Coordinates of C-alpha atoms in Angstrom, one line a residue:
Chain A
X162 CA 13.0 40.2 -11.8
X163 CA 10.8 38.3 -9.4
X164 CA 9.7 34.8 -10.4
X165 CA 6.5 35.5 -12.3
X166 CA 5.1 32.0 -11.3
X167 CA 4.9 33.1 -7.7
X168 CA 2.4 35.8 -8.5
X169 CA -1.3 35.4 -7.9
X170 CA -4.0 35.9 -10.6
X171 CA -4.7 39.4 -9.2
X172 CA -1.0 40.3 -9.3
X173 CA -0.5 39.0 -12.8
X174 CA -3.6 40.8 -14.0
X175 CA -2.6 44.1 -12.4
X176 CA 1.1 43.8 -13.2
X177 CA 0.3 43.1 -16.8
X178 CA -2.1 46.0 -16.9
X179 CA 0.5 48.3 -15.4
X180 CA 3.2 47.2 -17.9
X181 CA 5.5 45.6 -15.3
X182 CA 5.9 42.5 -17.5
X183 CA 4.4 41.2 -20.7
X184 CA 1.8 38.4 -20.9
X185 CA 4.3 36.4 -23.1
X186 CA 6.8 36.5 -20.2
X187 CA 4.2 35.2 -17.9
X188 CA 3.1 32.4 -20.2
X189 CA 6.8 31.4 -20.9
X190 CA 7.5 31.2 -17.2
X191 CA 4.5 28.9 -16.5
X192 CA 5.2 26.9 -19.6
X193 CA 8.7 26.2 -18.3
X194 CA 7.4 25.1 -14.9
X195 CA 4.9 22.8 -16.6
X196 CA 7.6 21.3 -18.8
X197 CA 9.9 20.7 -15.8
X198 CA 7.2 19.0 -13.6
X199 CA 6.5 15.8 -15.4
X200 CA 7.2 13.9 -12.1
X201 CA 3.9 15.3 -10.7
X202 CA 1.9 14.0 -13.7
X203 CA -0.5 16.9 -13.3
X204 CA -1.2 17.4 -17.0
X205 CA -2.7 14.9 -19.5
X206 CA -2.1 17.3 -22.4
X207 CA 0.2 20.4 -22.4
X208 CA -0.7 23.3 -24.6
X209 CA 2.1 25.7 -24.4
X210 CA 1.3 27.2 -27.8
X211 CA -2.2 28.0 -26.8
X212 CA -0.8 29.8 -23.7
X213 CA 1.6 31.8 -25.9
X214 CA -1.1 32.6 -28.4
X215 CA -3.4 34.1 -25.8
X216 CA -0.5 36.0 -24.2
X217 CA 0.4 37.6 -27.5
X218 CA -3.3 38.6 -27.9
X219 CA -3.2 40.0 -24.4
X220 CA -0.1 42.0 -25.1
X221 CA -1.6 43.5 -28.3
X222 CA -4.8 44.3 -26.3
X223 CA -2.8 46.2 -23.8
X224 CA -1.1 48.2 -26.5
X225 CA -4.5 48.9 -28.1
X226 CA -6.1 49.7 -24.8
X227 CA -8.7 46.9 -25.1
X228 CA -7.7 44.8 -22.0
X229 CA -10.1 42.1 -20.9
X230 CA -10.7 41.2 -17.2
X231 CA -8.1 38.4 -17.2
X232 CA -5.8 39.4 -20.0
X233 CA -2.4 37.9 -19.5
X234 CA -3.4 35.2 -17.0
X235 CA -2.7 31.6 -18.2
X236 CA -4.6 28.8 -16.4
X237 CA -4.9 25.1 -16.2
X238 CA -8.2 23.4 -17.4
X239 CA -9.4 20.3 -15.8
X240 CA -9.7 17.6 -18.5
X241 CA -13.4 17.3 -17.8
X242 CA -14.2 20.5 -19.8
X243 CA -14.6 20.0 -23.5
X244 CA -12.1 22.2 -25.3
X245 CA -12.5 22.7 -29.0
X246 CA -9.6 21.1 -30.9
X247 CA -7.8 19.8 -27.8
X248 CA -8.2 16.2 -26.5
X249 CA -10.8 15.8 -23.7
X250 CA -10.7 12.5 -21.9
X251 CA -12.1 12.8 -18.4
X252 CA -8.9 10.8 -17.6
X253 CA -10.5 7.7 -19.2
X254 CA -9.4 5.2 -21.8
X255 CA -13.0 5.4 -23.1
X256 CA -12.4 9.0 -24.4
X257 CA -8.7 8.7 -25.2
X258 CA -8.2 10.5 -28.5
X259 CA -11.6 12.3 -28.3
X260 CA -11.1 15.8 -29.7
X261 CA -14.3 17.8 -29.2
X262 CA -15.6 20.1 -31.9
X263 CA -17.1 22.5 -29.3
X264 CA -16.1 24.4 -26.3
X265 CA -17.6 24.1 -22.8
X266 CA -19.4 27.3 -21.7
X267 CA -17.2 27.7 -18.7
X268 CA -13.9 27.4 -20.6
X269 CA -15.2 29.7 -23.4
X270 CA -16.0 32.3 -20.8
X271 CA -12.5 32.2 -19.5
X272 CA -11.0 32.5 -22.9
X273 CA -13.3 35.4 -23.6
X274 CA -12.1 37.0 -20.4
X275 CA -8.5 36.8 -21.8
X276 CA -7.1 33.7 -20.2
X277 CA -4.7 31.4 -22.0
X278 CA -4.6 27.6 -21.6
X279 CA -1.5 25.9 -20.3
X280 CA -3.0 22.4 -20.7
X281 CA -5.6 19.9 -19.7
X282 CA -5.2 18.7 -16.1
X283 CA -5.3 15.2 -14.8
X284 CA -8.2 14.0 -12.6
X285 CA -9.8 10.9 -11.3
X286 CA -11.4 8.9 -14.1
X287 CA -14.8 10.5 -14.9
X288 CA -14.2 12.6 -11.7
X289 CA -14.8 9.4 -9.6
X290 CA -12.3 9.3 -6.8
X291 CA -10.9 11.2 -3.8
X292 CA -7.2 10.6 -4.4
X293 CA -6.4 10.9 -8.1
X294 CA -5.6 7.2 -8.3
X295 CA -8.3 6.2 -10.8
X296 CA -6.9 8.2 -13.8
X297 CA -6.2 6.0 -16.9
X298 CA -3.2 8.3 -17.4
X299 CA -1.6 7.5 -14.0
X300 CA -1.7 9.0 -10.5
X301 CA -1.1 12.6 -9.9
X302 CA 1.6 13.0 -7.2
X303 CA 1.2 15.8 -4.7
X304 CA 4.1 18.2 -4.5
X305 CA 3.9 17.9 -0.7
X306 CA 5.9 15.4 1.3
X307 CA 5.7 14.5 4.9
X308 CA 8.5 15.9 7.1
X309 CA 9.3 12.4 8.4
X310 CA 12.0 11.9 5.8
X311 CA 10.1 8.9 4.5
X312 CA 9.5 10.5 1.0
X313 CA 6.2 8.7 0.5
X314 CA 4.2 9.9 -2.5
X315 CA 1.0 11.6 -1.3
X316 CA -2.4 12.0 -2.8
X317 CA -3.2 15.5 -4.1
X318 CA -6.9 14.8 -3.4
X319 CA -9.6 14.1 -5.9
X320 CA -11.1 14.4 -8.3
X321 CA -9.5 17.8 -9.1
X322 CA -6.1 16.5 -8.1
X323 CA -4.2 17.6 -11.2
X324 CA -5.6 21.1 -10.6
X325 CA -4.6 21.2 -6.9
X326 CA -1.1 19.8 -7.5
X327 CA -0.5 22.2 -10.4
X328 CA -1.4 25.3 -8.4
X329 CA 0.5 24.2 -5.3
X330 CA 3.6 23.5 -7.4
X331 CA 3.3 26.8 -9.3
X332 CA 2.6 25.2 -12.7
X333 CA -0.4 27.6 -13.0
X334 CA -1.8 30.4 -10.9
X335 CA -5.3 29.1 -11.1
X336 CA -7.3 26.2 -12.6
X337 CA -10.8 25.0 -13.1
X338 CA -12.2 22.3 -10.9
X339 CA -15.5 20.5 -10.6
X340 CA -17.1 19.4 -7.4
X341 CA -19.7 16.6 -7.2
X342 CA -19.1 15.5 -3.6
X343 CA -16.1 17.6 -2.6
X344 CA -13.9 17.4 -5.6
X345 CA -12.8 21.0 -5.4
X346 CA -12.6 21.4 -1.6
X347 CA -10.9 18.2 -0.6
X348 CA -8.0 18.5 -3.1
X349 CA -7.6 22.2 -2.2
X350 CA -7.3 21.2 1.5
X351 CA -4.8 18.5 0.7
X352 CA -2.4 20.8 -1.2
X353 CA -2.7 24.1 0.8
X354 CA -4.7 26.1 -1.7
X355 CA -8.2 27.6 -1.9
X356 CA -11.2 26.5 -3.9
X357 CA -14.9 27.3 -4.0
X358 CA -17.8 25.3 -5.2
X359 CA -20.5 27.9 -6.0
X360 CA -24.3 27.4 -5.6
X361 CA -25.5 24.6 -7.9
X362 CA -26.4 26.2 -11.2
X363 CA -24.1 29.2 -10.9
X364 CA -21.7 27.8 -13.5
X365 CA -23.1 26.2 -16.7
X366 CA -22.5 22.4 -17.0
X367 CA -22.7 22.6 -20.8
X368 CA -19.7 20.9 -22.3
X369 CA -18.5 19.4 -18.9
X370 CA -18.3 15.6 -19.0
X371 CA -21.3 14.6 -16.8
X372 CA -20.8 12.5 -13.7
X373 CA -23.9 13.1 -11.4
X374 CA -26.0 15.9 -13.0
X375 CA -27.9 17.0 -9.9
X376 CA -24.6 17.5 -8.0
X377 CA -21.9 18.4 -10.5
X378 CA -20.8 22.1 -10.3
X379 CA -17.7 23.8 -11.7
X380 CA -15.7 26.2 -9.6
X381 CA -12.2 27.8 -9.4
X382 CA -9.1 26.7 -7.6
X383 CA -6.4 29.2 -6.8
X384 CA -3.8 30.2 -4.2
X385 CA -6.0 32.7 -2.3
X386 CA -9.6 33.8 -1.8
X387 CA -9.3 36.9 -3.9
X388 CA -8.2 34.8 -6.9
X389 CA -11.1 32.5 -6.3
X390 CA -13.5 35.4 -6.4
X391 CA -11.9 36.8 -9.6
X392 CA -12.0 33.4 -11.4
X393 CA -15.6 32.6 -10.3
X394 CA -16.8 35.9 -11.6
X395 CA -15.5 34.9 -15.0
X396 CA -16.8 31.4 -14.9
X397 CA -20.4 31.9 -13.6
X398 CA -23.4 33.2 -15.5
X399 CA -26.6 32.2 -17.1
X400 CA -26.4 29.7 -20.0
X401 CA -29.6 28.9 -22.0
X402 CA -27.9 25.6 -23.1
X403 CA -28.0 24.2 -19.5
X404 CA -31.5 23.8 -18.2
X405 CA -30.3 23.9 -14.6
X406 CA -28.3 27.1 -15.1
X407 CA -29.5 29.9 -12.8
X408 CA -30.9 33.0 -14.5
X409 CA -29.3 35.4 -12.1
X410 CA -26.8 38.3 -12.6
X411 CA -23.2 37.5 -11.6
X412 CA -22.3 39.6 -8.5
X413 CA -19.0 41.5 -8.4
X414 CA -17.6 39.2 -5.7
X415 CA -14.0 40.6 -5.8
X416 CA -15.1 44.2 -5.3
X417 CA -17.3 43.3 -2.4
X418 CA -14.6 41.2 -0.5
X419 CA -14.5 42.2 3.1
X420 CA -13.1 40.3 6.1
X421 CA -15.1 42.4 8.6
X422 CA -17.6 39.9 10.0
X423 CA -19.3 42.2 12.5
X424 CA -22.9 41.3 12.9
X425 CA -22.4 37.9 11.2
X426 CA -23.2 34.6 12.9
X427 CA -21.1 31.5 12.3
X428 CA -22.7 28.1 12.9
X429 CA -20.7 25.2 14.3
X430 CA -22.5 21.9 13.5
X431 CA -22.2 19.7 16.5
X432 CA -22.7 16.5 14.4
X433 CA -19.4 17.3 12.6
X434 CA -17.4 16.6 15.9
X435 CA -16.7 13.0 14.9
X436 CA -15.6 10.5 17.4
X437 CA -12.1 9.2 16.9
X438 CA -11.1 12.0 14.5
X439 CA -7.5 13.2 14.4
X440 CA -7.2 15.7 17.3
X441 CA -5.2 18.0 15.0
X442 CA -8.3 18.4 12.9
X443 CA -10.4 19.5 15.9
X444 CA -7.7 21.8 17.1
X445 CA -7.6 23.5 13.6
X446 CA -11.3 23.8 13.7
X447 CA -11.2 25.5 17.2
X448 CA -8.5 27.8 15.9
X449 CA -10.7 28.7 13.0
X450 CA -13.6 29.5 15.4
X451 CA -11.2 31.9 17.2
X452 CA -10.2 33.5 13.9
X453 CA -13.8 34.2 12.9
X454 CA -14.6 35.6 16.4
X455 CA -11.5 37.9 16.0
X456 CA -13.0 39.1 12.7
X457 CA -16.1 40.2 14.6
X458 CA -18.4 37.2 14.1
X459 CA -20.6 35.6 16.8
X460 CA -20.3 31.9 17.0
X461 CA -23.4 29.7 17.6
X462 CA -23.8 26.0 17.9
X463 CA -26.1 24.5 15.2
X464 CA -27.5 21.0 14.6
X465 CA -27.6 19.2 11.2
X466 CA -29.2 16.0 12.5
X467 CA -29.1 14.0 9.3
X468 CA -25.3 14.4 8.8
X469 CA -24.5 10.8 9.3
X470 CA -26.8 9.8 6.4
X471 CA -25.2 12.2 3.9
X472 CA -22.5 9.8 2.6
X473 CA -24.7 6.8 2.1
X474 CA -27.3 9.1 0.4
X475 CA -24.5 10.4 -1.9
X476 CA -23.3 6.9 -2.7
X477 CA -26.8 6.0 -4.0
X478 CA -27.6 9.2 -5.9
X479 CA -24.2 9.8 -7.5
X480 CA -23.8 6.3 -8.9
X481 CA -27.4 6.2 -10.0
X482 CA -27.0 9.4 -12.0
X483 CA -23.6 8.2 -13.2
X484 CA -24.9 4.9 -14.5
X485 CA -27.4 6.9 -16.6
X486 CA -25.0 9.5 -17.8
X487 CA -22.3 7.0 -18.7
X488 CA -24.7 4.9 -20.8
X489 CA -23.7 7.1 -23.7
X490 CA -20.2 5.5 -23.9
X491 CA -21.2 2.6 -26.0
X492 CA -18.5 2.2 -28.7
X493 CA -20.8 3.9 -31.3
X494 CA -20.5 7.6 -30.8
X495 CA -17.3 8.5 -29.0
X496 CA -13.7 7.4 -28.8
X497 CA -13.1 3.7 -28.1
X498 CA -14.7 0.7 -29.8
X499 CA -13.9 -2.9 -28.9
X500 CA -15.4 -5.3 -31.4
X501 CA -14.4 -8.9 -30.7
X502 CA -14.3 -11.2 -33.8
X503 CA -17.8 -12.0 -34.9
X504 CA -19.4 -10.0 -32.1
X505 CA -22.9 -8.5 -32.4
X506 CA -24.0 -5.1 -31.2
X507 CA -24.6 -6.1 -27.5
X508 CA -21.3 -7.8 -27.3
X509 CA -19.6 -4.8 -28.7
X510 CA -21.2 -2.5 -26.1
X511 CA -20.2 -4.9 -23.3
X512 CA -16.6 -5.3 -24.5
X513 CA -16.1 -1.6 -25.2
X514 CA -17.4 -0.7 -21.7
X515 CA -15.3 -3.4 -20.0
X516 CA -12.2 -2.1 -21.7
X517 CA -12.9 1.6 -21.6
X518 CA -13.9 2.0 -17.9
X519 CA -11.6 1.6 -14.9
X520 CA -12.5 -0.4 -11.8
X521 CA -13.9 2.5 -9.8
X522 CA -16.1 3.7 -12.7
X523 CA -17.4 0.1 -13.2
X524 CA -18.1 -0.3 -9.5
X525 CA -20.1 2.9 -9.5
X526 CA -22.0 2.1 -12.7
X527 CA -22.8 -1.3 -11.2
X528 CA -24.1 0.2 -7.9
X529 CA -26.1 2.7 -9.8
X530 CA -27.6 0.1 -12.1
X531 CA -28.6 -2.0 -9.1
X532 CA -30.2 0.8 -7.1
X533 CA -32.2 1.9 -10.2
X534 CA -33.3 -1.6 -11.2
X535 CA -36.8 -2.9 -10.9
X536 CA -37.7 -4.0 -7.4
X537 CA -34.9 -1.9 -5.7
X538 CA -35.7 1.6 -7.0
X539 CA -37.9 2.7 -4.2
X540 CA -35.9 1.0 -1.4
X541 CA -32.7 2.7 -2.5
X542 CA -33.1 5.6 -4.9
X543 CA -36.4 7.0 -3.8
X544 CA -35.4 6.6 -0.1
X545 CA -32.1 8.4 -0.8
X546 CA -34.0 11.3 -2.6
X547 CA -36.2 11.7 0.5
X548 CA -33.2 11.7 2.9
X549 CA -31.6 14.2 0.6
X550 CA -34.6 16.4 1.1
X551 CA -34.2 16.1 4.9
X552 CA -30.5 16.9 4.7
X553 CA -31.3 20.0 2.7
X554 CA -34.0 21.0 5.3
X555 CA -31.4 20.7 8.0
X556 CA -29.3 23.4 6.3
X557 CA -32.4 25.6 5.8
X558 CA -33.2 25.4 9.5
X559 CA -29.6 26.0 10.5
X560 CA -29.4 29.1 8.4
X561 CA -32.3 30.6 10.3
X562 CA -29.8 31.1 13.2
X563 CA -26.5 31.6 11.3
X564 CA -25.1 33.2 8.2
X565 CA -22.3 30.7 7.4
X566 CA -21.2 27.4 8.7
X567 CA -17.6 26.5 9.7
X568 CA -16.3 23.0 9.6
X569 CA -13.1 21.0 8.6
X570 CA -12.8 20.3 4.9
X571 CA -11.6 16.7 5.3
X572 CA -11.1 14.4 8.3
X573 CA -7.4 14.0 7.7
X574 CA -4.4 15.5 5.9
X575 CA -3.3 14.0 2.6
X576 CA -2.8 10.3 2.8
X577 CA -0.3 8.2 0.9
X578 CA -1.0 6.9 -2.6
X579 CA -2.1 3.3 -2.3
X580 CA -3.0 3.6 1.4
X581 CA -6.8 3.5 0.9
X582 CA -7.2 1.9 -2.5
X583 CA -8.0 -1.6 -1.2
X584 CA -11.1 -0.5 0.6
X585 CA -13.6 1.7 -1.4
X586 CA -15.5 2.5 1.8
X587 CA -12.6 4.0 3.7
X588 CA -11.9 6.1 0.6
X589 CA -15.5 7.3 0.4
X590 CA -15.4 8.3 4.1
X591 CA -12.8 11.0 3.2
X592 CA -15.6 13.1 1.8
X593 CA -17.7 13.0 5.1
X594 CA -17.5 16.8 5.6
X595 CA -17.8 17.9 2.0
X596 CA -20.7 15.8 0.7
X597 CA -23.6 17.4 2.8
X598 CA -23.2 20.8 1.1
X599 CA -23.0 19.1 -2.3
X600 CA -26.3 17.3 -1.6
X601 CA -27.9 20.6 -0.6
X602 CA -26.4 22.5 -3.6
X603 CA -24.9 25.1 -1.3
X604 CA -21.8 27.3 -2.0
X605 CA -18.8 26.0 0.0
X606 CA -15.1 26.7 0.0
X607 CA -11.9 25.4 1.5
X608 CA -9.1 27.7 2.7
X609 CA -5.7 26.5 4.0
X610 CA -5.6 27.0 7.8
X611 CA -2.7 25.1 9.3
X612 CA 0.1 22.5 8.9
X613 CA -0.2 19.3 10.8
X614 CA 2.6 17.6 12.7
X615 CA 3.8 15.9 9.5
X616 CA 4.1 19.3 7.9
X617 CA 1.1 18.8 5.6
X618 CA -1.7 21.4 5.0
X619 CA -5.1 21.2 6.6
X620 CA -8.1 23.1 5.2
X621 CA -11.1 24.8 6.8
X622 CA -14.5 24.7 5.1
X623 CA -17.1 27.5 5.0
X624 CA -20.6 26.6 3.8
X625 CA -23.0 29.4 2.9
X626 CA -26.6 29.9 2.1
X627 CA -27.7 29.3 -1.5
X628 CA -26.6 32.2 -3.7
X629 CA -24.4 33.7 -0.9
X630 CA -21.0 33.1 -2.4
X631 CA -20.0 36.5 -1.0
X632 CA -20.6 35.5 2.6
X633 CA -18.5 32.4 2.0
X634 CA -15.7 34.3 0.3
X635 CA -15.7 36.9 3.1
X636 CA -15.5 34.4 5.9
X637 CA -12.7 32.6 3.9
X638 CA -10.8 35.9 3.6
X639 CA -11.1 36.4 7.4
X640 CA -9.5 33.0 8.0
X641 CA -6.9 33.5 5.3
X642 CA -5.8 36.9 6.8
X643 CA -5.5 35.4 10.3
X644 CA -4.1 31.9 9.5
X645 CA -1.2 33.5 7.7
X646 CA -0.7 30.3 5.7
X647 CA 2.4 30.8 3.7
X648 CA 3.9 27.3 3.7
X649 CA 4.6 25.7 0.3
X650 CA 5.9 22.4 -0.9
X651 CA 9.6 22.1 -1.1
X652 CA 10.6 21.6 -4.7
X653 CA 11.7 18.0 -5.4
X654 CA 10.3 17.4 -8.9
Chain B
X93 CA -29.9 -7.9 1.1
X94 CA -27.0 -9.9 0.0
X95 CA -25.9 -10.0 -3.6
X96 CA -24.6 -13.3 -5.1
X97 CA -22.5 -13.7 -8.2
X98 CA -25.5 -14.5 -10.4
X99 CA -26.9 -11.1 -9.4
X100 CA -23.5 -9.4 -10.1
X101 CA -23.6 -10.9 -13.6
X102 CA -27.2 -9.8 -14.1
X103 CA -26.3 -6.2 -13.1
X104 CA -23.3 -6.3 -15.4
X105 CA -25.5 -7.4 -18.2
X106 CA -28.0 -4.6 -17.5
X107 CA -25.1 -2.1 -17.4
X108 CA -23.7 -3.5 -20.6
X109 CA -20.3 -4.3 -19.1
X110 CA -18.6 -7.6 -19.8
X111 CA -17.1 -9.2 -16.7
X112 CA -14.9 -12.2 -16.1
X113 CA -15.6 -14.8 -13.4
X114 CA -12.8 -13.4 -11.3
X115 CA -14.2 -9.9 -11.6
X116 CA -17.7 -11.2 -10.6
X117 CA -16.2 -12.8 -7.5
X118 CA -14.4 -9.7 -6.5
X119 CA -17.4 -7.5 -7.1
X120 CA -19.6 -9.7 -5.1
X121 CA -17.7 -8.7 -1.9
X122 CA -17.3 -5.0 -2.9
X123 CA -20.9 -4.4 -3.8
X124 CA -22.2 -6.2 -0.7
X125 CA -19.9 -4.0 1.4
X126 CA -21.2 -0.8 -0.2
X127 CA -24.8 -1.8 -0.3
X128 CA -24.8 -3.1 3.2
X129 CA -23.5 0.3 4.3
X130 CA -26.0 2.4 2.4
X131 CA -28.9 0.3 3.8
X132 CA -28.6 2.3 7.0
X133 CA -30.8 4.9 5.1
X134 CA -33.7 2.5 5.7
X135 CA -33.7 3.6 9.4
X136 CA -34.6 7.2 8.5
X137 CA -38.2 8.1 9.0
X138 CA -39.2 9.8 5.8
X139 CA -43.0 9.8 6.4
X140 CA -44.5 12.7 4.4
X141 CA -41.2 13.7 2.8
X142 CA -41.3 14.2 -0.9
X143 CA -38.2 12.9 -2.8
X144 CA -36.0 15.9 -3.7
X145 CA -35.9 16.4 -7.5
X146 CA -34.4 19.9 -7.7
X147 CA -31.7 21.0 -5.2
X148 CA -32.0 24.7 -6.0
X149 CA -35.5 26.1 -6.8
X150 CA -35.5 26.7 -10.5
X151 CA -38.3 26.7 -13.1
X152 CA -37.9 24.6 -16.2
X153 CA -37.4 26.8 -19.2
X154 CA -38.7 25.8 -22.6
X155 CA -36.7 26.8 -25.7
X156 CA -38.4 28.8 -28.4
X157 CA -40.0 26.5 -30.9
X158 CA -37.6 27.5 -33.7
X159 CA -35.6 25.3 -36.0
X160 CA -31.8 25.7 -35.2
X161 CA -32.5 28.3 -32.6
X162 CA -29.0 27.8 -31.3
X163 CA -26.3 27.4 -34.0
X164 CA -24.2 25.3 -31.6
X165 CA -26.9 22.8 -30.6
X166 CA -29.2 23.1 -33.6
X167 CA -29.0 21.0 -36.7
X168 CA -26.7 20.9 -39.7
X169 CA -23.6 19.7 -37.8
X170 CA -23.4 16.2 -39.0
X171 CA -19.6 16.2 -39.6
X172 CA -18.9 17.6 -36.2
X173 CA -21.1 15.0 -34.5
X174 CA -19.5 12.1 -36.5
X175 CA -16.0 13.4 -36.1
X176 CA -15.2 11.3 -33.0
X177 CA -17.2 8.2 -33.9
X178 CA -15.1 5.0 -34.3
X179 CA -16.7 3.8 -37.5
X180 CA -18.9 6.4 -39.2
X181 CA -20.3 5.2 -42.6
X182 CA -22.0 7.2 -45.3
X183 CA -22.7 10.0 -42.9
X184 CA -24.2 7.8 -40.1
X185 CA -22.9 6.1 -37.0
X186 CA -21.8 2.6 -38.0
X187 CA -22.6 -0.5 -35.9
X188 CA -22.1 -4.2 -36.5
X189 CA -24.9 -5.9 -38.4
X190 CA -28.0 -6.3 -36.1
X191 CA -30.2 -8.3 -38.4
X192 CA -29.8 -11.8 -39.7

């Protein structure tokens, strides 16, 4: 029999429906891969029993003729989603041991659709990071290695690095991710998989540990575009419990997939041609342009004049919102409490937060506290909110002349663990292409497009109009079909 | 504007995070680096631009004025809410004594 862990979500769903294999066989195969891949450190908690339990239910449902949309598909859940009865930590010491008594809306939707849970996936602490080096539970190691024989451990991207590593290493066919400034797209690009951040508000944020509320958005990560469409259909939808949730029907994205781009215009933002960028990134971008032309699209140059201000805008707004959201971790209501001998309430707060937050989280809370403090609020925060409006307007103007935008996902391939940790700014610059779409709340996805000279995956990014996930998925499919990306990490773990 | 260590300690106190002298010294450089970089936003002309408050147009919905309208987020869930508190006492969140 073929190795079930090489199947996509669609293949598992359809094969299970057709009776080619049982859901229990699928769950057992993935459970075995998870158990054998400790070296990647992709999971914080493994839940093989939950996967088997859902698989048994899927097999009974098939016998009874009551199959659900994703019956028989086990998945990984980023440990930022609250899961009833299973520890949720956001990869922090602060929430170590926190077992929520409720289920996030997105995860509940996936269980209702028939999915089973293989475990809770590692991430950057409170989703703050681009390399998965800020987790309290240790770095996630990418399954990929450079072909130079050097054997350096590489970053799987962040913050959804446990998700990207697990999918690339065949520990799960799909996983949830969240994207605040590129945290679905950049790790997808680093590990040769696909991932889509939908329009802000498509997926409910209820039950997801909050980082920056005006930016956070859940989305799927999977091996191909079709699987992303299937997963997103089962994650999205109106939720009255989230005031920012969009009250719109969920389109049938999978059924409408089409890589025929005749009549479509693809915008190429000239400001994304960065000086000094790796020529391989530009070459991949040019190849992507040729692929979309081949699919029938017309290519037009567009301008997003405020692009250079997107990152500094992001690094004011995201920390500001984080400093507010993370104020709830005070040693009173959740998880950790550090009460020094004879300490009062204020000292307890300060000691708990000093102990519970890692350096990157503290750094961002401090920045956020500063930019929101009296005397600096208008100079930093209000100014950033105004520039954000201009960045959003740039996109609105660009979409008057094009349907989707094509750009690289990240300015480089995966870097080595530890290579950028000493300089926070150089780490932040890794999100230069991903952040603008986040600030504008637009749907955007990354698809693998090429290998670089070191044998590492590179991703192309497609950005769409608000609510036009279909246009993004279709352009992604056109690239996927033409790039023919079949490379995978050689197993060493 | 440059941040000195006294300012770092002030921010840490506002953020309710205890820091050591060594941490304050290290953060002085890091925060100055990041804030110096974000200050380039000052050069953008934002005359007449309203600060963005909602990224996707959406109207604020109000919940029906009904007690426990949603069984998950309504009342009557004290035990669930206290389940992860470090020191719950007598059905409340427990904190160190705050009065003399």
